[in-house]
Short mmCIF file of C-alpha atoms in Angstrom, two decimals:
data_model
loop_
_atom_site.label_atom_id
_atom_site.label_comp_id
_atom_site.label_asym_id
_atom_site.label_seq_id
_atom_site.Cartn_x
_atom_site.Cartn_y
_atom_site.Cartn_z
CA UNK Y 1 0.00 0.00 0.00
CA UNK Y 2 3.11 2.55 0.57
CA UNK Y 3 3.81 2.25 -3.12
CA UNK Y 4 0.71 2.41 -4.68
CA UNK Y 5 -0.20 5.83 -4.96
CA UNK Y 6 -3.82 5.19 -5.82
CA UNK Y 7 -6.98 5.89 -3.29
CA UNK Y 8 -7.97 2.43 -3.14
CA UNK Y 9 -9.02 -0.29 -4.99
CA UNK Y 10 -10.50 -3.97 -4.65
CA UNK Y 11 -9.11 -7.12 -6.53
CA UNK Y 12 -11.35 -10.07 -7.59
CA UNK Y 13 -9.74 -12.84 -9.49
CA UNK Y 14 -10.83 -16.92 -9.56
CA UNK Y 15 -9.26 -19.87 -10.96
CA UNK Y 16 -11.12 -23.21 -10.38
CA UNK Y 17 -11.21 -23.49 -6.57
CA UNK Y 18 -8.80 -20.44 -5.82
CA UNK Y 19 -10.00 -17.11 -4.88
CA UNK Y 20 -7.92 -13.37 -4.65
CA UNK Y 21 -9.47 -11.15 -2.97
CA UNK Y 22 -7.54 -8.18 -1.42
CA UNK Y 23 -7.67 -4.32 -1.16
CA UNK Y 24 -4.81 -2.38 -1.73
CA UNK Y 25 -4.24 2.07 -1.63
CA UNK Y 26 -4.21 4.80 0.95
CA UNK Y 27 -7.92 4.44 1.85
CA UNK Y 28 -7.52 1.13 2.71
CA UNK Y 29 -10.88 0.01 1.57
CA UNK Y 30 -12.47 -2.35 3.01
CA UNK Y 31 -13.38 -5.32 0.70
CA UNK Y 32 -17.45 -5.26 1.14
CA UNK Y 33 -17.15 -1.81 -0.10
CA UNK Y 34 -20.03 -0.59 -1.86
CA UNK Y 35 -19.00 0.57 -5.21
CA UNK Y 36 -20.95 2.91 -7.52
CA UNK Y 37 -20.48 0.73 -11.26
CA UNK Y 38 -21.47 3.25 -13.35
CA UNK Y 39 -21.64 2.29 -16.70
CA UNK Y 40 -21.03 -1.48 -15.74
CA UNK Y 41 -24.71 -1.12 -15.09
CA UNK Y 42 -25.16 -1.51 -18.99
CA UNK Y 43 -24.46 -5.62 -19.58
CA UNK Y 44 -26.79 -6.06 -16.44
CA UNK Y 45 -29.95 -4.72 -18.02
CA UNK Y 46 -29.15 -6.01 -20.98
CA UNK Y 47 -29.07 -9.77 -19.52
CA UNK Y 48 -32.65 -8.49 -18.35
CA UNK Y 49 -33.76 -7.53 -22.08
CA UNK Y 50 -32.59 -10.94 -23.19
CA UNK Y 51 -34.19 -12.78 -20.48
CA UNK Y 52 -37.72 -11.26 -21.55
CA UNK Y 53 -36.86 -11.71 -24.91
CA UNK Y 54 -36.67 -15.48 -24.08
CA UNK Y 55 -39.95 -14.84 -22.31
CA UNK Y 56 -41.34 -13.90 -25.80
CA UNK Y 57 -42.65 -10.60 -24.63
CA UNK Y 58 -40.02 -8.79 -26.78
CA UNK Y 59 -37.82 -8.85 -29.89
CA UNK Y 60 -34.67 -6.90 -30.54
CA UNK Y 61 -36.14 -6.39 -33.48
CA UNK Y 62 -38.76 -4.15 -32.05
CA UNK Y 63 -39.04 -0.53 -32.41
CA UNK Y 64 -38.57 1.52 -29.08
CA UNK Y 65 -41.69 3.20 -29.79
CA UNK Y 66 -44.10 -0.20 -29.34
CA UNK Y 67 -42.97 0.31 -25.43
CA UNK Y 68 -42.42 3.95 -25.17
CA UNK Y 69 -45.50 5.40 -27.34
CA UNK Y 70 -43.60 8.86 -27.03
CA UNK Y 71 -41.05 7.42 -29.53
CA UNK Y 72 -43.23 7.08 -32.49
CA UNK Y 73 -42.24 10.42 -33.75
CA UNK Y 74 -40.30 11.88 -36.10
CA UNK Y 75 -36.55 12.58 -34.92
CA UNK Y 76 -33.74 14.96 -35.91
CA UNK Y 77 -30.11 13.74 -35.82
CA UNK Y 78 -28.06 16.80 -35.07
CA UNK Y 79 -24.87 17.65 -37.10
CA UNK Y 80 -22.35 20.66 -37.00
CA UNK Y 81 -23.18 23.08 -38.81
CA UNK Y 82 -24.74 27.26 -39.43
CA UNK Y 83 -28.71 26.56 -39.28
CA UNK Y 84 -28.82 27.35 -35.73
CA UNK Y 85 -26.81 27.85 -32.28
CA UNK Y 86 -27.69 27.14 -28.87
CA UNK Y 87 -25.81 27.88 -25.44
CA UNK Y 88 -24.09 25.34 -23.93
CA UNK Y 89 -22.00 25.23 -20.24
CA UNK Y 90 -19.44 23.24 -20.05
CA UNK Y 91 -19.95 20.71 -16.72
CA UNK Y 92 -16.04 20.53 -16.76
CA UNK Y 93 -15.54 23.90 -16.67
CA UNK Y 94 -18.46 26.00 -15.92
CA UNK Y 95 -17.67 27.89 -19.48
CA UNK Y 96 -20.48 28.96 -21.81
CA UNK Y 97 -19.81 28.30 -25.69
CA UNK Y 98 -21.95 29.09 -28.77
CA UNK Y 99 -22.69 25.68 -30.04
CA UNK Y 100 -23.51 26.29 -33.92
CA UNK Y 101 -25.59 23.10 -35.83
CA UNK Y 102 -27.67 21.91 -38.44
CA UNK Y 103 -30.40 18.79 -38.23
CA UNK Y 104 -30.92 15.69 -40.86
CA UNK Y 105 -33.96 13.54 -40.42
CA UNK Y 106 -33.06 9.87 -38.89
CA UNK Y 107 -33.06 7.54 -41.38
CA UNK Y 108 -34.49 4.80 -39.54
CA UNK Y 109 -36.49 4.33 -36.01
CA UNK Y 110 -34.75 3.51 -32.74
CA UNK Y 111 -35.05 -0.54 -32.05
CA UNK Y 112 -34.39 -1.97 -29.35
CA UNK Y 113 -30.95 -3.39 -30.00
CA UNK Y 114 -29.81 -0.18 -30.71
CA UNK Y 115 -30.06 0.37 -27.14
CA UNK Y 116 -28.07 -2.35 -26.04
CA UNK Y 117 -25.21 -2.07 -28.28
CA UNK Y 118 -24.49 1.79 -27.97
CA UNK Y 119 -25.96 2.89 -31.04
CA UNK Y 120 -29.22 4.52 -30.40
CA UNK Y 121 -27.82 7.93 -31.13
CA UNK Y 122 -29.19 9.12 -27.14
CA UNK Y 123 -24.85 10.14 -26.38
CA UNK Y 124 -24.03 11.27 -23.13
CA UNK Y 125 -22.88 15.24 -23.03
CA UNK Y 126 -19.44 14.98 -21.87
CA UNK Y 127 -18.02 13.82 -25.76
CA UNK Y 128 -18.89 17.59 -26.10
CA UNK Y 129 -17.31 19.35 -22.89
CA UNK Y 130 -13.69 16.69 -23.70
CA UNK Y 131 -13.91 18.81 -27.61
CA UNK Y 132 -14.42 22.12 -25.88
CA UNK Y 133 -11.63 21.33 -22.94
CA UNK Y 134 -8.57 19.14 -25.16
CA UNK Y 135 -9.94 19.71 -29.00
CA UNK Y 136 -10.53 16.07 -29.09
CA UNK Y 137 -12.94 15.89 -32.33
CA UNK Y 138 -15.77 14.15 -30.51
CA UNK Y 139 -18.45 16.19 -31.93
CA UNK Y 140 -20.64 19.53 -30.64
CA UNK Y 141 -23.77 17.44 -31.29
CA UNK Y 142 -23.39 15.77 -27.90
CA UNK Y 143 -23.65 19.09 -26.23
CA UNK Y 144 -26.44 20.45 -28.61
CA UNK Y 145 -28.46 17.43 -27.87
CA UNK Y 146 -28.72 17.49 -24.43
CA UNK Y 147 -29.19 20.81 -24.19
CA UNK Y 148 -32.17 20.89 -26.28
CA UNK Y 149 -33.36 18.23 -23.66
CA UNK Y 150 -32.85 20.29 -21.00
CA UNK Y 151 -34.86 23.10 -22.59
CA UNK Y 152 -37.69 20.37 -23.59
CA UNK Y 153 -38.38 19.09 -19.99
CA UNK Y 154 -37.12 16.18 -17.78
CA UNK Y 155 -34.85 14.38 -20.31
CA UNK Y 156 -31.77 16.25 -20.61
CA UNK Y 157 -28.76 14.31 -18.65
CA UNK Y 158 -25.84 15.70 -17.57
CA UNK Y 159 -22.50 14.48 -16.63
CA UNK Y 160 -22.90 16.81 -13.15
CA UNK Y 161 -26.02 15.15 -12.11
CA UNK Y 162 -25.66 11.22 -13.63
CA UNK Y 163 -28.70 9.83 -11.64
CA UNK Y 164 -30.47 12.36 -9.52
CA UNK Y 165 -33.04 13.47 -12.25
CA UNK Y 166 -36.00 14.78 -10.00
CA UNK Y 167 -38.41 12.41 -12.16
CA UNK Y 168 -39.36 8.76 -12.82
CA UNK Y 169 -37.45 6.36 -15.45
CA UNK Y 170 -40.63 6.72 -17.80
CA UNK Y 171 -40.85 10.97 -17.46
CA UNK Y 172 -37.27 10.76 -18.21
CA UNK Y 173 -37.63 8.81 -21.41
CA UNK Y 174 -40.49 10.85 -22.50
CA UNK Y 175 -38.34 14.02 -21.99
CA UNK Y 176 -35.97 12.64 -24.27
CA UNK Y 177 -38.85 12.17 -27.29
CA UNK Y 178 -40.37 15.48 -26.10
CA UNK Y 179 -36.63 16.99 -28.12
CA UNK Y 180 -37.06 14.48 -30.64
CA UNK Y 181 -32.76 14.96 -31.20
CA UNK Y 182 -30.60 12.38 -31.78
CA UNK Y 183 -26.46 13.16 -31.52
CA UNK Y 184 -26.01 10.24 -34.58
CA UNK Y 185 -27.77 8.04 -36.50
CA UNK Y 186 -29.62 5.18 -34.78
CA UNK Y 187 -27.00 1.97 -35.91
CA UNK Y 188 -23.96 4.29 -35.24
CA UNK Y 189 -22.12 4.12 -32.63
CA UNK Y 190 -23.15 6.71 -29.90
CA UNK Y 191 -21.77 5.96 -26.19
CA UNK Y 192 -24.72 6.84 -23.40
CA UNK Y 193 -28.36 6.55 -22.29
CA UNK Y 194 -29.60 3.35 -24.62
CA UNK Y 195 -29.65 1.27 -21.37
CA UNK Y 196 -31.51 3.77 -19.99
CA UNK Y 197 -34.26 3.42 -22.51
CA UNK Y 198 -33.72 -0.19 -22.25
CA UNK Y 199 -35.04 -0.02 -18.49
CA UNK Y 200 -38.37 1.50 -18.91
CA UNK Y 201 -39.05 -1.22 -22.09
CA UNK Y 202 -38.01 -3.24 -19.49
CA UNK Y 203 -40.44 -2.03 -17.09
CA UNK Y 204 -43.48 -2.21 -19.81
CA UNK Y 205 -42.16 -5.41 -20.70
CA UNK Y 206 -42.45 -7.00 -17.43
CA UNK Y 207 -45.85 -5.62 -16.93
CA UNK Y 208 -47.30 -6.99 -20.14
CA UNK Y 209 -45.73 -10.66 -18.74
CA UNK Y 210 -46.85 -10.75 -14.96
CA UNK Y 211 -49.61 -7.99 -15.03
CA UNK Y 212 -47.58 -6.16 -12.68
CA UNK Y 213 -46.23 -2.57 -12.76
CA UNK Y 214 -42.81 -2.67 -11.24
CA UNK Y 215 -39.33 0.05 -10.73
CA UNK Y 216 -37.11 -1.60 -12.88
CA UNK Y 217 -34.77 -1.77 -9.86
CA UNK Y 218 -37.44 -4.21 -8.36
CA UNK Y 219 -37.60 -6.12 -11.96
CA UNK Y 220 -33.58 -6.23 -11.15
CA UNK Y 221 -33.94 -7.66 -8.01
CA UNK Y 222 -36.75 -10.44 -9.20
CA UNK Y 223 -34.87 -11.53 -12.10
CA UNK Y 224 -31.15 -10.97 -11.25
CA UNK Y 225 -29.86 -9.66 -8.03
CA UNK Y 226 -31.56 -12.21 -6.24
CA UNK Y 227 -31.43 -15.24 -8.27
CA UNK Y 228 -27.68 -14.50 -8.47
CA UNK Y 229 -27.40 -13.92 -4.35
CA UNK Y 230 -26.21 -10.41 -5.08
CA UNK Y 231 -27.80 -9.41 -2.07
CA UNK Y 232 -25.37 -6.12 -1.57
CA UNK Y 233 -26.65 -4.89 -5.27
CA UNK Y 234 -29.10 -2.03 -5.71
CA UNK Y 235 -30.08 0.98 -7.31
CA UNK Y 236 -30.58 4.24 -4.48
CA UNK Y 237 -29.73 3.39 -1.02
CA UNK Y 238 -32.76 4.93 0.85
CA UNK Y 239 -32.05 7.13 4.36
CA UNK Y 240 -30.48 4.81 7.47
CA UNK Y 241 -29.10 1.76 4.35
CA UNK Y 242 -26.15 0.99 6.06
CA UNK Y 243 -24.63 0.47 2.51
CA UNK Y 244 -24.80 4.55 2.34
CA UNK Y 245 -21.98 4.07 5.21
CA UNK Y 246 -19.93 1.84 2.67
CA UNK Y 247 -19.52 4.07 -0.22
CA UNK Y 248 -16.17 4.95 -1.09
CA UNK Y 249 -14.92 8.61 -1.57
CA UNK Y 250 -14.95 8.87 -5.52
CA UNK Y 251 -11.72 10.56 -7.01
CA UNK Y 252 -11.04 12.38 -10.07
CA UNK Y 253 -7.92 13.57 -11.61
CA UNK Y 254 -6.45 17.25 -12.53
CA UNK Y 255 -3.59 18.65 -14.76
CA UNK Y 256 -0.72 19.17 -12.63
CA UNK Y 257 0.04 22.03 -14.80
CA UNK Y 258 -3.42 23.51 -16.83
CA UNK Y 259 -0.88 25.11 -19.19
CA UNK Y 260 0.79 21.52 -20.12
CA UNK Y 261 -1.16 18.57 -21.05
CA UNK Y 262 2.10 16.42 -20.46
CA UNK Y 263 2.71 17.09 -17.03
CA UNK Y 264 0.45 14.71 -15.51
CA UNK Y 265 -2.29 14.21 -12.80
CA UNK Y 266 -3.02 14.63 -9.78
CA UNK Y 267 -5.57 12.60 -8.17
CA UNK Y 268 -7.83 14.36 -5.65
CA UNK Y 269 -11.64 13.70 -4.36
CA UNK Y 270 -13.81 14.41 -6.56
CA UNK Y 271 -15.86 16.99 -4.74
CA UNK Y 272 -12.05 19.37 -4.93
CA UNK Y 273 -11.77 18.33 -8.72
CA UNK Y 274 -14.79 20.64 -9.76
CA UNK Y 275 -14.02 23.27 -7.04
CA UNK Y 276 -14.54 26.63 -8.04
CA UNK Y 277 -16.31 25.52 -11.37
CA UNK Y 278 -19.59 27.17 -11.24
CA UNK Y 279 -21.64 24.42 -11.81
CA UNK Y 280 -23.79 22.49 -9.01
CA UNK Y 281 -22.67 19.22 -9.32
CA UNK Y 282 -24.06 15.69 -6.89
CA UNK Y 283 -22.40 12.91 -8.71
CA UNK Y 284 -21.11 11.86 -5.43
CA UNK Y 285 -24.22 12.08 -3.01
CA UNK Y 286 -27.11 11.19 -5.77
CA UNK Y 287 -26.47 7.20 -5.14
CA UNK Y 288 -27.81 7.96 -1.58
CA UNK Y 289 -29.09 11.13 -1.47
CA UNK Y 290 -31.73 13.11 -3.72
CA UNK Y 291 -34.55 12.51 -5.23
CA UNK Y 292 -33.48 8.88 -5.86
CA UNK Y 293 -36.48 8.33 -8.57
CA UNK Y 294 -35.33 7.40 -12.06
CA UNK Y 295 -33.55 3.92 -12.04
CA UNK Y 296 -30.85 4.42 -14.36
CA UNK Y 297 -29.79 1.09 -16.60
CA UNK Y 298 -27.00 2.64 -18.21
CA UNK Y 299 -25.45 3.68 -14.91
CA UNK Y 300 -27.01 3.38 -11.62
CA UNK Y 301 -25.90 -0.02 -9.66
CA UNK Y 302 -24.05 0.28 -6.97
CA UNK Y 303 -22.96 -3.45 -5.22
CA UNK Y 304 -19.92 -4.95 -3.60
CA UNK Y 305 -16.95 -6.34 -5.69
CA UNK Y 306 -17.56 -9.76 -4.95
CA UNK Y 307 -21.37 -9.54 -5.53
CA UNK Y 308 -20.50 -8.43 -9.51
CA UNK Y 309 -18.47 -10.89 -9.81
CA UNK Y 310 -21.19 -13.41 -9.32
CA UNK Y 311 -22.36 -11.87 -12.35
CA UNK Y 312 -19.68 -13.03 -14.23
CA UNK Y 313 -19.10 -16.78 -12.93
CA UNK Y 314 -22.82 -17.10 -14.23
CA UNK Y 315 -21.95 -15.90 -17.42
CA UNK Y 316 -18.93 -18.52 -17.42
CA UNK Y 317 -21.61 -21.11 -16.43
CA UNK Y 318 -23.17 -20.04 -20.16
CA UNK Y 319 -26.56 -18.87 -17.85
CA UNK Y 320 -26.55 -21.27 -15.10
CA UNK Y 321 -27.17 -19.68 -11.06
CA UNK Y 322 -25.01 -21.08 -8.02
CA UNK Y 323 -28.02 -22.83 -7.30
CA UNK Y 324 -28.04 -24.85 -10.70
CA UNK Y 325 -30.98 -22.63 -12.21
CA UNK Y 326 -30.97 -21.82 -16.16
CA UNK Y 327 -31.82 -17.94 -16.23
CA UNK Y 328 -30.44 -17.03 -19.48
CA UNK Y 329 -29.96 -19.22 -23.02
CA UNK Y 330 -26.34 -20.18 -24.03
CA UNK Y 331 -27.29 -18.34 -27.10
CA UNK Y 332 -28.64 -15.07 -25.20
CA UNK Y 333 -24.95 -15.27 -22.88
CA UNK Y 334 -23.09 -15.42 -26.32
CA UNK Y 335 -24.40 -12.42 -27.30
CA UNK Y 336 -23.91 -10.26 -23.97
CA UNK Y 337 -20.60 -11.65 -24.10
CA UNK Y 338 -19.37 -11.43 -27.89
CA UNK Y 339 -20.58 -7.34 -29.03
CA UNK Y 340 -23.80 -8.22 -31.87
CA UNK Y 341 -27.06 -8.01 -31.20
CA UNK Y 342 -27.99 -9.37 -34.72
#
């Protein structure tokens, strides 16, 4: 731990019958630790879509808008260019730019396994904020996207509030068609919210099977978490959870030297990374504190180390529980574990 100048991290690794499982940095976190996942959260609701596909009360096939009916609308896929401009603040900076853009009309609806395999065109902001910052060619259209969210209602994320939208999973995805703006065509590749979308098809899924109207974090916990005995594994930790208690600090990094790129990091809490940017930002508290209302699929598990890695030793028994139960097709783990959804 006296070398390793890093906060703290936890190490899983299994071989047959042997297990390593040891903490190691400053913090010396403990190994029940109760780690946000972030976007780790994406393969888990996907293994949810495919086990309701199996269930026959969905095809990949689909379009979004047969569960969402605020989908079946005409979108825009944003481009740069001179039609129009819109303000945009950077969450990295606090900085306000002149974001100037043009629109094309989607050449095809969203379907459902454009969700799963990042390509629904619904891109997280932050592409945007790293081409403002660095002049890495990312794209404005991130930016422009979710700000026109923003503007329409509840369906504008940002990277300074991940999961504490002050709505439900289904007034989030509505706020997203309410913009009716895509940052790329649906089949290109587009990094963010398509698990997102995934949860609340998930959601109207499930309710069309059982007759029940469930939080996707409950349809989580009935079909996964505790088939799997990830009992540590949730969504928002609700007021006196001792997991709250087990969070670790998160960290973030800085230039040593804003003036030189090449000089290196430094790596501070989080909270002192955006310090003095003038931008109200709850990444840290929003897992336990907030309103703690829109379960987010693309980002909002939070679950000890070991506990996620009973994820994966039941996707190396090909679907197969502890407990010797089939809950996903050999076929269905091949494709959560081999990038097509074809």
């Amino acid at each position: 731990n006296g070398v390793l100048d890093l906060p703290g991290i936890v190490v899983l690794a299994k071989r047959g019958g042997k297990v390593y499982h040891k903490s190691f940095g400053k913090d010396c976190i403990p190994l029940d630790a109760q780690f946000r996942i972030f976007s780790m959260t994406k393969v888990l609701t996907s293994c949810v879509v495919l086990m309701l596909r199996e269930r026959g009360v969905l095809n990949l096939e689909d379009p979004v808008s047969e569960y969402i009916p605020s989908f079946d609308r005409s979108w825009d896929v944003i481009k740069p260019g001179q039609d129009e401009q819109v303000e945009y603040r950077s969450f990295l900076t606090g900085q306000t730019s002149q974001l100037n853009y043009s629109r094309t009309p989607a050449e095809q609806p969203i379907l459902i396994k454009h969700l799963l395999a990042e390509c629904s065109g619904i891109g997280y902001d932050q592409w945007t904020d790293i081409q403002l910052w660095d002049g890495t060619p990312f794209g404005v259209q991130y930016g422009v996207v979710n700000q026109l969210r923003r503007a329409a209602g509840c369906g504008g994320f940002s990277s300074n509030c991940i999961i504490g939208q002050p709505c439900t999973l289904g007034e989030f995805c509505d706020g997203i068609a309410a913009a009716g703006v895509l940052a790329e065509q649906p089949g290109r590749f587009s990094y963010g919210q398509g698990a997102l979308v995934a949860g609340r098809v998930v959601e109207v899924a499930f309710a069309r099977l059982t007759g029940r109207c469930e939080r996707f974090s409950a349809i989580m916990e009935e079909l996964l978490f505790g088939p799997l005995g990830m009992e540590s594994a949730g969504f928002y930790l609700q007021d006196g959870d001792p997991r709250a208690n087990k969070i670790p600090t998160l960290y973030g990094a800085v230039l040593r030297d804003p003036t030189d790129k090449l000089a290196g990091c430094e790596v501070r809490p989080y909270k002192d990374c955006v310090a003095g940017v003038p931008v109200p930002n709850s990444v840290p508290s929003d897992q336990s504190s907030g309103p703690r209302s829109c379960d987010s699929g693309d980002t909002g598990v939070c679950m000890t180390v070991g506990d996620y890695g009973k994820f994966y030793e039941f996707l190396l028994r090909e679907g197969v529980s502890e407990a010797g139960e089939r809950l996903l097709a050999r076929e269905s783990v091949g494709m959560l574990t081999h990038g097509s959804m074809d």
